[in-house]
């Protein structure tokens, strides 16, 4: 199965429904801390979706670029959000120069990357971020399932691919890829426990 193609097709299909069920400003505390450690104003958002987080970045004066694999989600983002740049791309290869950004934001997006590919995605985030820049990554905590397709009722019975990690497992991966962890936090959302990492490149 081509996970990237499946993910793009799924989000294209559910784009309208998904965008209407998202909670505005979900990562409020995380954004506030990210802003406090951010030096500069150029940020890239991996998995920008319909532009929910783009709004708060632009309102706070960031020079914002959003990247998503789903053109359907990006169409909604472009309609909803003014002042940002939106690019359709695979997370492992974005059309941006090395060191182009002061930091990156990856909220609940790398969860759709197969574990065998996560190193490549992290290296791309590192490549486009300046040395000394910062990043935010949130992942779902592993319980029983390691990775695979998950059937869901809330979006009309679609299936999405997820990768789950333990705190130490993803910490080790970040360190193996040259990131320094500035802060770790958890966020509980219903049955989900989000692992939140603030990192330095």
PDB file of C-alpha atoms in Angstrom:
ATOM      1  CA  UNK A   1       0.000   0.000   0.000  1.00  0.00           C
ATOM      2  CA  UNK A   2       1.234   3.484  -0.878  1.00  0.00           C
ATOM      3  CA  UNK A   3       0.667   5.222   2.476  1.00  0.00           C
ATOM      4  CA  UNK A   4       1.397   8.710   1.141  1.00  0.00           C
ATOM      5  CA  UNK A   5      -1.101   8.375  -1.696  1.00  0.00           C
ATOM      6  CA  UNK A   6      -3.698   6.833   0.636  1.00  0.00           C
ATOM      7  CA  UNK A   7      -3.277   9.669   3.147  1.00  0.00           C
ATOM      8  CA  UNK A   8      -3.626  12.322   0.435  1.00  0.00           C
ATOM      9  CA  UNK A   9      -6.724  10.668  -1.019  1.00  0.00           C
ATOM     10  CA  UNK A  10      -8.325  10.275   2.411  1.00  0.00           C
ATOM     11  CA  UNK A  11      -7.852  13.911   3.389  1.00  0.00           C
ATOM     12  CA  UNK A  12      -9.009  15.070  -0.039  1.00  0.00           C
ATOM     13  CA  UNK A  13     -12.177  13.061   0.513  1.00  0.00           C
ATOM     14  CA  UNK A  14     -12.925  14.302   4.023  1.00  0.00           C
ATOM     15  CA  UNK A  15     -11.507  17.839   3.696  1.00  0.00           C
ATOM     16  CA  UNK A  16     -14.786  19.710   4.150  1.00  0.00           C
ATOM     17  CA  UNK A  17     -16.085  17.545   7.012  1.00  0.00           C
ATOM     18  CA  UNK A  18     -12.696  17.487   8.723  1.00  0.00           C
ATOM     19  CA  UNK A  19     -12.268  21.251   8.583  1.00  0.00           C
ATOM     20  CA  UNK A  20     -15.717  21.816  10.097  1.00  0.00           C
ATOM     21  CA  UNK A  21     -15.051  19.560  13.100  1.00  0.00           C
ATOM     22  CA  UNK A  22     -11.645  20.922  14.085  1.00  0.00           C
ATOM     23  CA  UNK A  23     -11.304  22.789  17.393  1.00  0.00           C
ATOM     24  CA  UNK A  24      -9.981  26.318  16.879  1.00  0.00           C
ATOM     25  CA  UNK A  25      -6.628  27.048  18.494  1.00  0.00           C
ATOM     26  CA  UNK A  26      -6.189  23.501  19.798  1.00  0.00           C
ATOM     27  CA  UNK A  27      -2.475  23.851  20.674  1.00  0.00           C
ATOM     28  CA  UNK A  28      -2.766  27.118  22.623  1.00  0.00           C
ATOM     29  CA  UNK A  29      -0.264  26.473  25.432  1.00  0.00           C
ATOM     30  CA  UNK A  30       2.107  24.775  23.019  1.00  0.00           C
ATOM     31  CA  UNK A  31       1.974  27.733  20.641  1.00  0.00           C
ATOM     32  CA  UNK A  32       2.639  30.196  23.467  1.00  0.00           C
ATOM     33  CA  UNK A  33       5.769  28.323  24.541  1.00  0.00           C
ATOM     34  CA  UNK A  34       6.898  27.866  20.934  1.00  0.00           C
ATOM     35  CA  UNK A  35       6.572  31.611  20.365  1.00  0.00           C
ATOM     36  CA  UNK A  36       8.566  32.342  23.530  1.00  0.00           C
ATOM     37  CA  UNK A  37      11.579  30.343  22.287  1.00  0.00           C
ATOM     38  CA  UNK A  38      11.306  31.392  18.630  1.00  0.00           C
ATOM     39  CA  UNK A  39      14.036  33.662  17.279  1.00  0.00           C
ATOM     40  CA  UNK A  40      12.922  35.201  13.996  1.00  0.00           C
ATOM     41  CA  UNK A  41       9.605  35.140  12.164  1.00  0.00           C
ATOM     42  CA  UNK A  42       9.805  32.619   9.287  1.00  0.00           C
ATOM     43  CA  UNK A  43       8.004  29.374  10.130  1.00  0.00           C
ATOM     44  CA  UNK A  44       7.057  26.289   8.137  1.00  0.00           C
ATOM     45  CA  UNK A  45       4.049  24.214   9.194  1.00  0.00           C
ATOM     46  CA  UNK A  46       4.243  20.540   8.208  1.00  0.00           C
ATOM     47  CA  UNK A  47       0.689  19.256   7.804  1.00  0.00           C
ATOM     48  CA  UNK A  48      -1.091  22.599   7.774  1.00  0.00           C
ATOM     49  CA  UNK A  49      -4.378  21.013   6.713  1.00  0.00           C
ATOM     50  CA  UNK A  50      -7.217  23.492   6.288  1.00  0.00           C
ATOM     51  CA  UNK A  51      -5.205  26.289   7.913  1.00  0.00           C
ATOM     52  CA  UNK A  52      -6.349  26.189  11.519  1.00  0.00           C
ATOM     53  CA  UNK A  53      -2.890  26.874  12.969  1.00  0.00           C
ATOM     54  CA  UNK A  54      -1.984  29.195  10.090  1.00  0.00           C
ATOM     55  CA  UNK A  55      -4.477  31.731  11.417  1.00  0.00           C
ATOM     56  CA  UNK A  56      -2.852  32.050  14.837  1.00  0.00           C
ATOM     57  CA  UNK A  57       0.654  32.206  13.351  1.00  0.00           C
ATOM     58  CA  UNK A  58      -0.264  34.987  10.936  1.00  0.00           C
ATOM     59  CA  UNK A  59      -2.196  36.883  13.613  1.00  0.00           C
ATOM     60  CA  UNK A  60       0.991  36.821  15.704  1.00  0.00           C
ATOM     61  CA  UNK A  61       3.122  38.291  12.938  1.00  0.00           C
ATOM     62  CA  UNK A  62       4.847  35.179  11.598  1.00  0.00           C
ATOM     63  CA  UNK A  63       5.979  34.857   7.984  1.00  0.00           C
ATOM     64  CA  UNK A  64       4.084  31.621   7.429  1.00  0.00           C
ATOM     65  CA  UNK A  65       4.434  28.740   4.963  1.00  0.00           C
ATOM     66  CA  UNK A  66       2.099  25.749   5.232  1.00  0.00           C
ATOM     67  CA  UNK A  67       2.802  22.389   3.614  1.00  0.00           C
ATOM     68  CA  UNK A  68       0.321  19.560   3.180  1.00  0.00           C
ATOM     69  CA  UNK A  69       0.021  16.439   1.033  1.00  0.00           C
ATOM     70  CA  UNK A  70      -3.715  16.984   0.456  1.00  0.00           C
ATOM     71  CA  UNK A  71      -4.663  19.479  -2.220  1.00  0.00           C
ATOM     72  CA  UNK A  72      -8.252  19.341  -0.969  1.00  0.00           C
ATOM     73  CA  UNK A  73      -7.191  20.596   2.451  1.00  0.00           C
ATOM     74  CA  UNK A  74      -4.986  23.262   0.899  1.00  0.00           C
ATOM     75  CA  UNK A  75      -7.866  24.606  -1.193  1.00  0.00           C
ATOM     76  CA  UNK A  76      -9.815  25.254   2.005  1.00  0.00           C
ATOM     77  CA  UNK A  77      -6.751  26.824   3.653  1.00  0.00           C
ATOM     78  CA  UNK A  78      -6.240  29.219   0.761  1.00  0.00           C
ATOM     79  CA  UNK A  79      -9.897  30.259   0.923  1.00  0.00           C
ATOM     80  CA  UNK A  80      -9.886  30.755   4.687  1.00  0.00           C
ATOM     81  CA  UNK A  81      -6.471  32.249   5.329  1.00  0.00           C
ATOM     82  CA  UNK A  82      -4.892  35.344   3.828  1.00  0.00           C
ATOM     83  CA  UNK A  83      -1.265  36.301   4.272  1.00  0.00           C
ATOM     84  CA  UNK A  84       0.278  32.835   4.146  1.00  0.00           C
ATOM     85  CA  UNK A  85       1.967  30.669   1.539  1.00  0.00           C
ATOM     86  CA  UNK A  86       0.575  27.160   0.992  1.00  0.00           C
ATOM     87  CA  UNK A  87       2.412  24.372  -0.807  1.00  0.00           C
ATOM     88  CA  UNK A  88       1.307  20.875  -1.785  1.00  0.00           C
ATOM     89  CA  UNK A  89       4.187  18.523  -1.001  1.00  0.00           C
ATOM     90  CA  UNK A  90       5.339  15.293   0.537  1.00  0.00           C
ATOM     91  CA  UNK A  91       6.900  15.970   3.952  1.00  0.00           C
ATOM     92  CA  UNK A  92      10.100  14.246   2.837  1.00  0.00           C
ATOM     93  CA  UNK A  93      10.715  16.733   0.021  1.00  0.00           C
ATOM     94  CA  UNK A  94       9.419  20.293   0.230  1.00  0.00           C
ATOM     95  CA  UNK A  95      10.254  22.977  -2.292  1.00  0.00           C
ATOM     96  CA  UNK A  96      12.239  25.219   0.042  1.00  0.00           C
ATOM     97  CA  UNK A  97      15.906  26.120   0.351  1.00  0.00           C
ATOM     98  CA  UNK A  98      18.102  24.796   3.138  1.00  0.00           C
ATOM     99  CA  UNK A  99      17.901  26.944   6.250  1.00  0.00           C
ATOM    100  CA  UNK A 100      14.999  28.960   4.835  1.00  0.00           C
ATOM    101  CA  UNK A 101      13.027  28.995   8.098  1.00  0.00           C
ATOM    102  CA  UNK A 102      13.673  30.059  11.667  1.00  0.00           C
ATOM    103  CA  UNK A 103      11.607  27.155  12.949  1.00  0.00           C
ATOM    104  CA  UNK A 104       9.092  24.456  12.096  1.00  0.00           C
ATOM    105  CA  UNK A 105       5.730  23.312  13.448  1.00  0.00           C
ATOM    106  CA  UNK A 106       4.508  19.718  13.042  1.00  0.00           C
ATOM    107  CA  UNK A 107       1.342  19.361  15.089  1.00  0.00           C
ATOM    108  CA  UNK A 108      -0.293  15.937  14.684  1.00  0.00           C
ATOM    109  CA  UNK A 109       1.137  15.486  11.191  1.00  0.00           C
ATOM    110  CA  UNK A 110       4.123  13.140  11.448  1.00  0.00           C
ATOM    111  CA  UNK A 111       1.713  10.643  13.046  1.00  0.00           C
ATOM    112  CA  UNK A 112       0.758   9.660   9.487  1.00  0.00           C
ATOM    113  CA  UNK A 113       4.348   8.828   8.485  1.00  0.00           C
ATOM    114  CA  UNK A 114       5.333   5.127   8.549  1.00  0.00           C
ATOM    115  CA  UNK A 115       8.055   4.453  11.092  1.00  0.00           C
ATOM    116  CA  UNK A 116      10.484   3.348   8.403  1.00  0.00           C
ATOM    117  CA  UNK A 117      10.190   6.822   6.827  1.00  0.00           C
ATOM    118  CA  UNK A 118      10.184   9.055   9.905  1.00  0.00           C
ATOM    119  CA  UNK A 119      13.950   9.663   9.786  1.00  0.00           C
ATOM    120  CA  UNK A 120      13.632  11.066   6.252  1.00  0.00           C
ATOM    121  CA  UNK A 121      10.854  13.448   7.295  1.00  0.00           C
ATOM    122  CA  UNK A 122      12.790  14.636  10.340  1.00  0.00           C
ATOM    123  CA  UNK A 123      15.863  15.277   8.202  1.00  0.00           C
ATOM    124  CA  UNK A 124      13.775  17.370   5.814  1.00  0.00           C
ATOM    125  CA  UNK A 125      12.413  19.440   8.713  1.00  0.00           C
ATOM    126  CA  UNK A 126      15.996  19.878   9.871  1.00  0.00           C
ATOM    127  CA  UNK A 127      17.244  20.753   6.374  1.00  0.00           C
ATOM    128  CA  UNK A 128      14.833  23.645   5.827  1.00  0.00           C
ATOM    129  CA  UNK A 129      15.364  25.069   9.338  1.00  0.00           C
ATOM    130  CA  UNK A 130      18.335  27.273  10.179  1.00  0.00           C
ATOM    131  CA  UNK A 131      20.985  26.004  12.565  1.00  0.00           C
ATOM    132  CA  UNK A 132      19.831  26.947  16.049  1.00  0.00           C
ATOM    133  CA  UNK A 133      16.200  27.126  14.970  1.00  0.00           C
ATOM    134  CA  UNK A 134      13.424  25.465  16.946  1.00  0.00           C
ATOM    135  CA  UNK A 135      10.607  23.061  16.226  1.00  0.00           C
ATOM    136  CA  UNK A 136       7.443  21.581  17.716  1.00  0.00           C
ATOM    137  CA  UNK A 137       6.336  17.989  17.070  1.00  0.00           C
ATOM    138  CA  UNK A 138       3.333  16.207  18.564  1.00  0.00           C
ATOM    139  CA  UNK A 139       2.850  12.446  18.283  1.00  0.00           C
ATOM    140  CA  UNK A 140       0.245  10.010  19.603  1.00  0.00           C
ATOM    141  CA  UNK A 141       1.393   7.806  22.469  1.00  0.00           C
ATOM    142  CA  UNK A 142       1.604   4.096  21.782  1.00  0.00           C
ATOM    143  CA  UNK A 143      -0.693   1.800  23.721  1.00  0.00           C
ATOM    144  CA  UNK A 144      -1.498  -1.487  22.048  1.00  0.00           C
ATOM    145  CA  UNK A 145      -0.963  -0.702  18.369  1.00  0.00           C
ATOM    146  CA  UNK A 146       2.469   0.144  16.950  1.00  0.00           C
ATOM    147  CA  UNK A 147       1.433   1.428  13.502  1.00  0.00           C
ATOM    148  CA  UNK A 148      -1.108   0.685  10.785  1.00  0.00           C
ATOM    149  CA  UNK A 149      -4.520   1.564   9.397  1.00  0.00           C
ATOM    150  CA  UNK A 150      -7.144   2.661  11.914  1.00  0.00           C
ATOM    151  CA  UNK A 151     -10.870   2.554  11.076  1.00  0.00           C
ATOM    152  CA  UNK A 152     -12.826   5.583  12.244  1.00  0.00           C
ATOM    153  CA  UNK A 153     -16.533   6.325  12.464  1.00  0.00           C
ATOM    154  CA  UNK A 154     -16.399  10.106  12.843  1.00  0.00           C
ATOM    155  CA  UNK A 155     -15.436  10.816   9.221  1.00  0.00           C
ATOM    156  CA  UNK A 156     -17.856   8.487   7.520  1.00  0.00           C
ATOM    157  CA  UNK A 157     -16.083   5.232   8.220  1.00  0.00           C
ATOM    158  CA  UNK A 158     -12.773   6.064   6.564  1.00  0.00           C
ATOM    159  CA  UNK A 159      -9.422   4.539   7.526  1.00  0.00           C
ATOM    160  CA  UNK A 160      -6.248   6.504   8.257  1.00  0.00           C
ATOM    161  CA  UNK A 161      -2.674   5.369   8.798  1.00  0.00           C
ATOM    162  CA  UNK A 162      -1.115   6.137  12.183  1.00  0.00           C
ATOM    163  CA  UNK A 163       2.247   5.569  13.810  1.00  0.00           C
ATOM    164  CA  UNK A 164       2.326   5.442  17.613  1.00  0.00           C
ATOM    165  CA  UNK A 165       5.333   5.933  19.886  1.00  0.00           C
ATOM    166  CA  UNK A 166       6.349   5.741  23.510  1.00  0.00           C
ATOM    167  CA  UNK A 167       7.904   8.861  25.003  1.00  0.00           C
ATOM    168  CA  UNK A 168      11.399   7.343  25.128  1.00  0.00           C
ATOM    169  CA  UNK A 169      11.107   5.782  21.676  1.00  0.00           C
ATOM    170  CA  UNK A 170      10.491   9.067  19.897  1.00  0.00           C
ATOM    171  CA  UNK A 171      12.972  10.908  22.124  1.00  0.00           C
ATOM    172  CA  UNK A 172      15.653   8.476  20.975  1.00  0.00           C
ATOM    173  CA  UNK A 173      14.704   8.988  17.320  1.00  0.00           C
ATOM    174  CA  UNK A 174      14.929  12.761  17.685  1.00  0.00           C
ATOM    175  CA  UNK A 175      18.342  12.533  19.295  1.00  0.00           C
ATOM    176  CA  UNK A 176      19.554  10.086  16.646  1.00  0.00           C
ATOM    177  CA  UNK A 177      18.627  12.672  14.034  1.00  0.00           C
ATOM    178  CA  UNK A 178      20.543  15.471  15.720  1.00  0.00           C
ATOM    179  CA  UNK A 179      17.798  17.327  17.551  1.00  0.00           C
ATOM    180  CA  UNK A 180      18.191  18.648  21.087  1.00  0.00           C
ATOM    181  CA  UNK A 181      15.041  18.414  23.190  1.00  0.00           C
ATOM    182  CA  UNK A 182      14.282  21.709  24.905  1.00  0.00           C
ATOM    183  CA  UNK A 183      11.053  20.647  26.580  1.00  0.00           C
ATOM    184  CA  UNK A 184       8.692  17.678  26.704  1.00  0.00           C
ATOM    185  CA  UNK A 185       5.020  17.822  27.675  1.00  0.00           C
ATOM    186  CA  UNK A 186       1.894  15.708  27.327  1.00  0.00           C
ATOM    187  CA  UNK A 187      -1.590  16.722  26.301  1.00  0.00           C
ATOM    188  CA  UNK A 188      -4.611  14.536  27.039  1.00  0.00           C
ATOM    189  CA  UNK A 189      -7.461  14.672  24.526  1.00  0.00           C
ATOM    190  CA  UNK A 190     -10.149  12.145  25.353  1.00  0.00           C
ATOM    191  CA  UNK A 191      -8.608   8.722  24.817  1.00  0.00           C
ATOM    192  CA  UNK A 192      -5.546  10.176  23.129  1.00  0.00           C
ATOM    193  CA  UNK A 193      -2.358  11.126  24.913  1.00  0.00           C
ATOM    194  CA  UNK A 194      -0.233  13.483  22.830  1.00  0.00           C
ATOM    195  CA  UNK A 195       3.536  13.487  23.242  1.00  0.00           C
ATOM    196  CA  UNK A 196       4.781  17.039  22.649  1.00  0.00           C
ATOM    197  CA  UNK A 197       8.429  17.767  21.894  1.00  0.00           C
ATOM    198  CA  UNK A 198      10.016  21.186  21.571  1.00  0.00           C
ATOM    199  CA  UNK A 199      13.350  20.771  19.839  1.00  0.00           C
ATOM    200  CA  UNK A 200      16.383  22.723  18.690  1.00  0.00           C
ATOM    201  CA  UNK A 201      18.101  22.110  15.366  1.00  0.00           C
TER     202      UNK A 201
END
